[in-house]
PDB file of C-alpha atoms in Angstrom:
ATOM      1  CA  MET R  24     -24.379  41.257  -3.424  1.00 59.00           C
ATOM      2  CA  LYS R  25     -25.645  38.302  -1.392  1.00 54.00           C
ATOM      3  CA  GLN R  26     -24.898  35.943  -4.300  1.00 56.00           C
ATOM      4  CA  THR R  27     -21.366  37.328  -4.576  1.00 62.00           C
ATOM      5  CA  ARG R  28     -20.715  36.697  -0.880  1.00 58.00           C
ATOM      6  CA  LEU R  29     -22.150  33.204  -1.184  1.00 49.00           C
ATOM      7  CA  PHE R  30     -19.943  32.506  -4.207  1.00 55.00           C
ATOM      8  CA  ILE R  31     -16.809  33.808  -2.452  1.00 68.00           C
ATOM      9  CA  GLY R  32     -17.671  31.811   0.667  1.00 51.00           C
ATOM     10  CA  GLN R  33     -18.064  28.627  -1.384  1.00 55.00           C
ATOM     11  CA  LEU R  34     -14.825  29.349  -3.231  1.00 50.00           C
ATOM     12  CA  ILE R  35     -12.915  29.787   0.043  1.00 59.00           C
ATOM     13  CA  LYS R  36     -14.465  26.609   1.432  1.00 49.00           C
ATOM     14  CA  MET R  37     -13.471  24.638  -1.684  1.00 50.00           C
ATOM     15  CA  MET R  38      -9.896  25.915  -1.458  1.00 53.00           C
ATOM     16  CA  ALA R  39      -9.700  25.034   2.248  1.00 47.00           C
ATOM     17  CA  ASN R  40     -11.084  21.554   1.577  1.00 44.00           C
ATOM     18  CA  LYS R  41      -8.556  21.068  -1.205  1.00 49.00           C
ATOM     19  CA  LEU R  42      -5.715  21.972   1.138  1.00 49.00           C
ATOM     20  CA  GLN R  43      -7.063  19.805   3.956  1.00 47.00           C
ATOM     21  CA  GLY R  44      -7.984  16.978   1.588  1.00 53.00           C
ATOM     22  CA  ASP R  45      -4.376  16.522   0.627  1.00 64.00           C
ATOM     23  CA  ASN R  46      -3.568  12.960   1.664  1.00 79.00           C
ATOM     24  CA  LYS R  47       0.153  13.543   2.165  1.00 84.00           C
ATOM     25  CA  VAL R  48       1.496  12.484   5.557  1.00 86.00           C
ATOM     26  CA  PHE R  49       4.842  13.243   7.160  1.00 90.00           C
ATOM     27  CA  TYR R  50       6.988  10.396   8.490  1.00 89.00           C
ATOM     28  CA  ASN R  51       6.749  11.675  12.076  1.00 90.00           C
ATOM     29  CA  ASN R  52       2.956  11.381  11.885  1.00 90.00           C
ATOM     30  CA  LEU R  53       2.979   7.697  10.879  1.00 93.00           C
ATOM     31  CA  PRO R  54       1.673   5.240  13.474  1.00 94.00           C
ATOM     32  CA  THR R  55       4.447   3.275  15.172  1.00 95.00           C
ATOM     33  CA  ASN R  56       3.142  -0.024  13.728  1.00 96.00           C
ATOM     34  CA  VAL R  57       3.403   1.299  10.163  1.00 96.00           C
ATOM     35  CA  LYS R  58       6.959   2.554  10.735  1.00 94.00           C
ATOM     36  CA  ALA R  59       7.914  -0.789  12.295  1.00 95.00           C
ATOM     37  CA  PHE R  60       6.507  -2.764   9.347  1.00 95.00           C
ATOM     38  CA  ALA R  61       8.470  -0.697   6.834  1.00 94.00           C
ATOM     39  CA  PHE R  62      11.672  -0.766   8.882  1.00 93.00           C
ATOM     40  CA  ASN R  63      11.548  -4.511   9.635  1.00 93.00           C
ATOM     41  CA  ASN R  64      10.624  -5.678   6.131  1.00 92.00           C
ATOM     42  CA  PHE R  65      12.270  -3.157   3.829  1.00 91.00           C
ATOM     43  CA  ARG R  66      15.635  -2.516   5.454  1.00 88.00           C
ATOM     44  CA  GLY R  67      17.977  -0.275   3.559  1.00 88.00           C
ATOM     45  CA  LEU R  68      15.154   1.558   1.819  1.00 90.00           C
ATOM     46  CA  SER R  69      13.906   4.936   2.860  1.00 91.00           C
ATOM     47  CA  ILE R  70      10.340   6.186   2.653  1.00 93.00           C
ATOM     48  CA  ALA R  71      10.143   8.757  -0.135  1.00 93.00           C
ATOM     49  CA  PHE R  72       6.430   9.604  -0.031  1.00 93.00           C
ATOM     50  CA  ILE R  73       3.449   8.817   2.204  1.00 95.00           C
ATOM     51  CA  GLU R  74      -0.275   9.043   1.482  1.00 95.00           C
ATOM     52  CA  LYS R  75      -3.180   8.219   3.761  1.00 94.00           C
ATOM     53  CA  GLU R  76      -6.486   6.879   2.524  1.00 92.00           C
ATOM     54  CA  ASP R  77      -9.088   5.929   5.103  1.00 89.00           C
ATOM     55  CA  GLU R  78      -7.208   3.924   7.748  1.00 89.00           C
ATOM     56  CA  ALA R  79      -4.352   2.791   5.499  1.00 95.00           C
ATOM     57  CA  TYR R  80      -1.042   4.351   4.537  1.00 97.00           C
ATOM     58  CA  THR R  81       0.604   3.929   1.146  1.00 96.00           C
ATOM     59  CA  LEU R  82       4.355   4.268   1.380  1.00 96.00           C
ATOM     60  CA  THR R  83       6.473   4.850  -1.710  1.00 95.00           C
ATOM     61  CA  LEU R  84       9.979   3.628  -0.999  1.00 93.00           C
ATOM     62  CA  SER R  85      13.281   4.855  -2.393  1.00 92.00           C
ATOM     63  CA  ASP R  86      13.339   2.033  -4.999  1.00 91.00           C
ATOM     64  CA  ASP R  87       9.799   3.000  -6.171  1.00 91.00           C
ATOM     65  CA  SER R  88       8.197   0.049  -4.390  1.00 93.00           C
ATOM     66  CA  LYS R  89       4.783   0.829  -2.936  1.00 95.00           C
ATOM     67  CA  ILE R  90       3.331  -0.770   0.151  1.00 96.00           C
ATOM     68  CA  THR R  91      -0.069  -0.165   1.674  1.00 97.00           C
ATOM     69  CA  VAL R  92      -0.171  -0.783   5.409  1.00 97.00           C
ATOM     70  CA  ASN R  93      -3.054  -0.575   7.878  1.00 96.00           C
ATOM     71  CA  GLN R  94      -2.682   1.398  11.107  1.00 94.00           C
ATOM     72  CA  ASP R  95      -2.135  -1.874  12.983  1.00 95.00           C
ATOM     73  CA  GLY R  96       0.929  -2.649  10.851  1.00 95.00           C
ATOM     74  CA  SER R  97      -0.660  -5.358   8.675  1.00 96.00           C
ATOM     75  CA  TRP R  98      -0.129  -4.987   4.949  1.00 96.00           C
ATOM     76  CA  GLN R  99      -2.805  -4.776   2.233  1.00 97.00           C
ATOM     77  CA  LYS R 100      -0.783  -4.354  -0.962  1.00 97.00           C
ATOM     78  CA  ILE R 101       2.851  -4.631  -1.914  1.00 96.00           C
ATOM     79  CA  ASP R 102       4.199  -3.630  -5.319  1.00 95.00           C
ATOM     80  CA  CYS R 103       7.913  -4.280  -5.691  1.00 91.00           C
ATOM     81  CA  SER R 104       8.285  -4.004  -9.448  1.00 72.00           C
ATOM     82  CA  GLN R 105      12.073  -3.511  -9.122  1.00 72.00           C
ATOM     83  CA  GLU R 106      12.646  -6.332  -6.614  1.00 79.00           C
ATOM     84  CA  SER R 107      10.668  -9.316  -5.377  1.00 82.00           C
ATOM     85  CA  VAL R 108       8.202  -9.314  -2.498  1.00 85.00           C
ATOM     86  CA  LEU R 109       9.605 -10.843   0.673  1.00 86.00           C
ATOM     87  CA  MET R 110       8.400 -14.425   0.819  1.00 86.00           C
ATOM     88  CA  SER R 111       8.175 -14.194   4.612  1.00 89.00           C
ATOM     89  CA  LEU R 112       5.213 -11.820   4.247  1.00 93.00           C
ATOM     90  CA  LEU R 113       3.094 -14.523   2.610  1.00 93.00           C
ATOM     91  CA  PRO R 114       1.738 -17.786   4.015  1.00 94.00           C
ATOM     92  CA  ALA R 115       4.109 -20.738   3.557  1.00 94.00           C
ATOM     93  CA  ARG R 116       1.549 -22.590   1.397  1.00 95.00           C
ATOM     94  CA  ILE R 117       1.592 -19.768  -1.150  1.00 94.00           C
ATOM     95  CA  THR R 118       5.361 -19.516  -1.339  1.00 92.00           C
ATOM     96  CA  ALA R 119       5.697 -23.327  -1.550  1.00 93.00           C
ATOM     97  CA  ASN R 120       3.125 -23.502  -4.366  1.00 93.00           C
ATOM     98  CA  ILE R 121       4.856 -20.768  -6.338  1.00 92.00           C
ATOM     99  CA  SER R 122       8.286 -22.333  -5.816  1.00 90.00           C
ATOM    100  CA  ASN R 123       7.015 -25.746  -6.950  1.00 91.00           C
ATOM    101  CA  VAL R 124       5.003 -24.588  -9.963  1.00 91.00           C
ATOM    102  CA  PHE R 125       7.055 -21.627 -11.169  1.00 89.00           C
ATOM    103  CA  ASP R 126      10.634 -22.613 -10.538  1.00 82.00           C
ATOM    104  CA  ASP R 127      12.429 -19.314 -11.128  1.00 85.00           C
ATOM    105  CA  ALA R 128       9.570 -16.785 -10.941  1.00 87.00           C
ATOM    106  CA  LYS R 129       9.574 -14.144  -8.234  1.00 89.00           C
ATOM    107  CA  ILE R 130       6.590 -12.362  -6.691  1.00 92.00           C
ATOM    108  CA  VAL R 131       6.507  -8.693  -7.692  1.00 93.00           C
ATOM    109  CA  ARG R 132       3.027  -7.749  -6.428  1.00 95.00           C
ATOM    110  CA  ALA R 133       0.831  -9.082  -3.663  1.00 96.00           C
ATOM    111  CA  GLU R 134      -2.557  -8.039  -2.365  1.00 97.00           C
ATOM    112  CA  LYS R 135      -4.358  -9.298   0.709  1.00 96.00           C
ATOM    113  CA  ASN R 136      -8.064  -8.894   1.454  1.00 94.00           C
ATOM    114  CA  ALA R 137     -10.936 -10.682   3.203  1.00 93.00           C
ATOM    115  CA  GLU R 138     -11.183 -13.306   0.419  1.00 95.00           C
ATOM    116  CA  GLY R 139      -7.489 -14.169   0.394  1.00 96.00           C
ATOM    117  CA  TYR R 140      -4.419 -13.236  -1.621  1.00 97.00           C
ATOM    118  CA  VAL R 141      -3.600 -12.260  -5.183  1.00 97.00           C
ATOM    119  CA  VAL R 142       0.023 -12.422  -6.294  1.00 95.00           C
ATOM    120  CA  GLU R 143       1.647 -11.437  -9.558  1.00 94.00           C
ATOM    121  CA  LEU R 144       4.887 -13.041 -10.680  1.00 93.00           C
ATOM    122  CA  THR R 145       7.788 -11.778 -12.783  1.00 91.00           C
ATOM    123  CA  ASN R 146       6.493 -13.932 -15.643  1.00 90.00           C
ATOM    124  CA  THR R 147       3.220 -11.885 -15.499  1.00 89.00           C
ATOM    125  CA  VAL R 148       1.228 -14.837 -14.179  1.00 93.00           C
ATOM    126  CA  CYS R 149      -1.371 -13.788 -11.619  1.00 95.00           C
ATOM    127  CA  MET R 150      -2.394 -16.322  -8.955  1.00 95.00           C
ATOM    128  CA  LYS R 151      -5.262 -16.253  -6.457  1.00 97.00           C
ATOM    129  CA  TYR R 152      -5.261 -17.961  -3.086  1.00 96.00           C
ATOM    130  CA  ASP R 153      -7.816 -18.241  -0.285  1.00 95.00           C
ATOM    131  CA  CYS R 154      -7.116 -17.055   3.255  1.00 93.00           C
ATOM    132  CA  GLN R 155      -5.473 -20.389   4.131  1.00 92.00           C
ATOM    133  CA  GLY R 156      -3.079 -20.068   1.209  1.00 92.00           C
ATOM    134  CA  LEU R 157      -4.755 -22.653  -1.013  1.00 92.00           C
ATOM    135  CA  ALA R 158      -4.934 -21.942  -4.747  1.00 90.00           C
ATOM    136  CA  ALA R 159      -8.367 -20.638  -5.630  1.00 83.00           C
TER     137      ALA R 159
END
């Protein structure tokens, strides 16, 4: 009997954790900085889905683009497979290098971390840059 109660208790706890562990977030619960980033940089697109992981929010937009934004409104990842990433979100050195080396290529993915930037172009070339925007 005691084992049955223990099993049922664990089962209920697992189900509760599964429900609470759902990373979905409603738009109204997004930090103001995250909303502002999406609104200012992706005008005309609506947010279709939101997930939270640690202190970052991944927003899936109406064109299937995905952006990961920290609570402070700074971006971590941008995946715009349908369109190109806004050049204004990247350091000028990176955009100048890409424009000079890859004349007609557009940036479709960008990731920013402590080491620098990684960008992927429409021609499937992947480039790495340091924090100052210099090719690594």
